[in-house]
Amino acid sequence: MELALANIFFNRKAKNSKAVKQHNLTHAEVNRPYVIRGIDTDDRSVKDFLFTLGCYEGEKVTVISVLADNYIIHVKDARYSIDRDLAKAILI
Amino acid sequence: MRIALAGNPNSGKTTLFNAITGRIEHVGNWPGVTVAKKEGDVKKELNRSGMDIRAVDLPGAYSISPFTSEESITSSFVRNEHPDVIINTVDATSLRRSLFFTTQLLELGIPVVVALNKIDLVKKKGIVIKTEKLAEKLKCRVVETSSAHKKGLSELIAAAAEVCGKGQEAPFRGAVDLDSTDEAAVEAVDRERFAFVDRLVSEVEIRKTDSAAQTMQDAADRIIAHKYLGIPIFAVVMFLVFQISQVWLGPWLADYFVGIIDSFQGRVEGLLGDGVSPLLSALLLDGIIGGVSAVVGFLPLIMVMFFLLALLEDCGYMARVAVVMDRYLKKVGLSGRSIIPMILGTGCAIPGVMATRTIRDLRQRRTTAMLTPFMPCGAKLPVIALFAGVFFEDAGWVGPLMYFAGIAIIIIGALIVKNIAKEGPAKTFFIMELPEYRFPGIKRAAISMLSRAKHFIIKAGTIILVCNAVVHIMQTFTWSLQVVEEGMENTSILASIASPFAFLLIPLGFGAWQLAAAALTGFIAKENVVGTLAVVYSISNFIDTEEFVLVSGAGDVASALGLTSVSALAYLMFNLFTPPCFAAIGAMNAEMGSRKWFWAAIGFQFGMGYTVAYLVNQIGTLITTGSFGDGVIPGLLAVACYVGILVYLMYRKEQGAAAGVKEAA
């Protein structure tokens, strides 16, 4: 019981500190290459879909420009327009 | 033998398909245009193998594991239907991404030929690809192609014919019996696959410039898809499209064209002579030829418009419009992908509604299918052009206004549906590959325009012709099958059917049965509105061949129709924003897959059309004459009823909403 409680507490703490520390693509400087640290989403299929585009941890990503609420990113020699929510999910 | 065309979205599959089969499927310079598979026979002049070759165009996919519905069509086809050869179109400018899918296709054991497409762009960008080495490493044939410029096509078909019947070796093999539920293992294999592709690409490709570098295109994007400038730019572009097609170039072409129709009508009249019964000759001349030619007269104008829209799509602008609109659509609970059906809907609502299947979330998909028909389609253009010409002196602003009114209704409608369905949408993501700007292909646009024109003429010669004949007969005879006497037009079959509807339309400013009849035939095909008006008011041609204006004797036509400019605008909007034609309604039914949603959509569209027309007419009349128009109170009751139902649905108890949603799902 105690252990479980401790676990919950610990996990929550870990999660909170993670949220503060991590930077995502919305914080990226335009035109500077970054390395993707991870994809933060509850939706497994979104992660898998991004993977097929070559957007996964360890890969390089560059924000080309920010248009309206969309981010033009460069991954694996191709350009995509992604929305803000998706940009938030890509941790750098 | 059967060839499947598979590749990443926007890698040029449909362009290749059209080039090798001579078909004219809709191509857009942006991803997600093809949503269902299409088949066609390979042209004889490209095919020297002597075999009959059938090509199957598949929707774009990034991988063999289906994440989107288009991807699942593609993966189930290549896995289950055993094509003899797979032609994998690869965008040669982004090998690092594209070859991921290629390596998956190579594992299937079906012979693969890689079409290294967009090879012209590769050279322009200063990229060098060692094609032979690539073929050697991939263990399959690689052919350089440029489907937009029709290069390398016969070599591609020859290669496909050659490998037919042979097996395929895989250069990279993930564990075949891998348990697909073991996510970590699948990911590990895919990571290796990407690593394999990376190694391969660094061996075969030399890039002189960094593809992440800023280009002129990016600078252009920053203006064209700007947060605030994007919408005004779009408005100006649409205004120009209308100005050119309806004021500058359209009338000039229409002039010439209508001359031909007129002389045809004259010749038929001469051929009939005096020996033919006047009833029959009236049916033929006024009913059939008059009605059809009133519609066909607008053909040049529509062709100019579609030509311009095809140019816009081809140069890559429409993809930017999707980016600009995304944020607005998301705020009202739609998906960013919803813009694709809507832009396709400007051509015809049917492919537009069908394209909604690329939207993952069920509620968003149904909402989009319900709202797409509010976008004025090609069939509604003659109606817009007619009213702009008759009542607004060919003003170029009428057309764009209708488009923006459509967009406004879509946004309001989406907000209403969002509040009624109350279902928090699954978090959706918008991702779209931005195609490069390119100089639009004049020939491609011309082909797209001609195919539209062909459909238009076929429709005019079939459905519209029959409708006009029926309308003419119905207005010529009474129920007792007597010919309607002069001055007793109200006794005709048509008048008695349309009158009850006309009564309902009085608050909207157009209570004449003729106008109601035209609106009714509009549900069969929207062009019928123009045809029926021509028949019931016996105006043989709206387009003048003498003057350089689109609509002849605008004043005469206006007085025949008996409408003020305000009620004309209301009538126009009523026709545009009520439910679409039956064919599009059928498509809506198919894509929604729920009776409840379907009927709700029809009711919503009727109510919306009525309300918009009512407001335009009453408020417009109040402004222009200082008092409300006829039937303001009964109309207000009807509109209040409609709004009341919507408000009730939006604010009903949560519990009820949840049950409703469950039922709908």
XYZ file of N, CA and C in Angstrom, chain A residues 5 24 33 36 40-41 50 52 69 74 82-84 88:
42
model
N 1.396 4.002 -2.960
C 1.240 5.451 -2.776
C 2.512 6.192 -3.158
N 9.518 21.686 -26.656
C 8.978 21.071 -27.857
C 9.208 22.003 -29.041
N 18.804 23.449 -36.769
C 18.504 22.021 -36.643
C 18.463 21.558 -35.187
N 15.335 15.389 -32.338
C 14.084 15.040 -31.662
C 14.394 14.154 -30.462
N 5.618 13.084 -27.522
C 4.808 13.029 -26.323
C 3.332 13.089 -26.709
N 2.713 11.926 -26.827
C 1.285 11.903 -27.135
C 0.672 10.628 -26.576
N 3.785 9.509 -37.275
C 4.950 10.392 -37.333
C 6.209 9.576 -37.624
N 6.476 6.956 -39.443
C 6.604 6.606 -40.862
C 7.078 7.797 -41.691
N -1.034 29.232 -37.593
C -0.791 28.342 -36.468
C -0.087 27.066 -36.896
N 11.143 20.524 -41.463
C 11.937 19.777 -42.414
C 12.467 18.539 -41.715
N 2.708 21.181 -40.076
C 2.031 20.509 -38.956
C 1.381 21.586 -38.098
N 0.344 21.209 -37.361
C -0.316 22.227 -36.557
C 0.350 22.344 -35.188
N -0.083 23.334 -34.431
C 0.532 23.645 -33.147
C 0.482 22.458 -32.181
N 3.674 20.673 -30.491
C 3.878 20.546 -29.045
C 4.260 19.123 -28.662
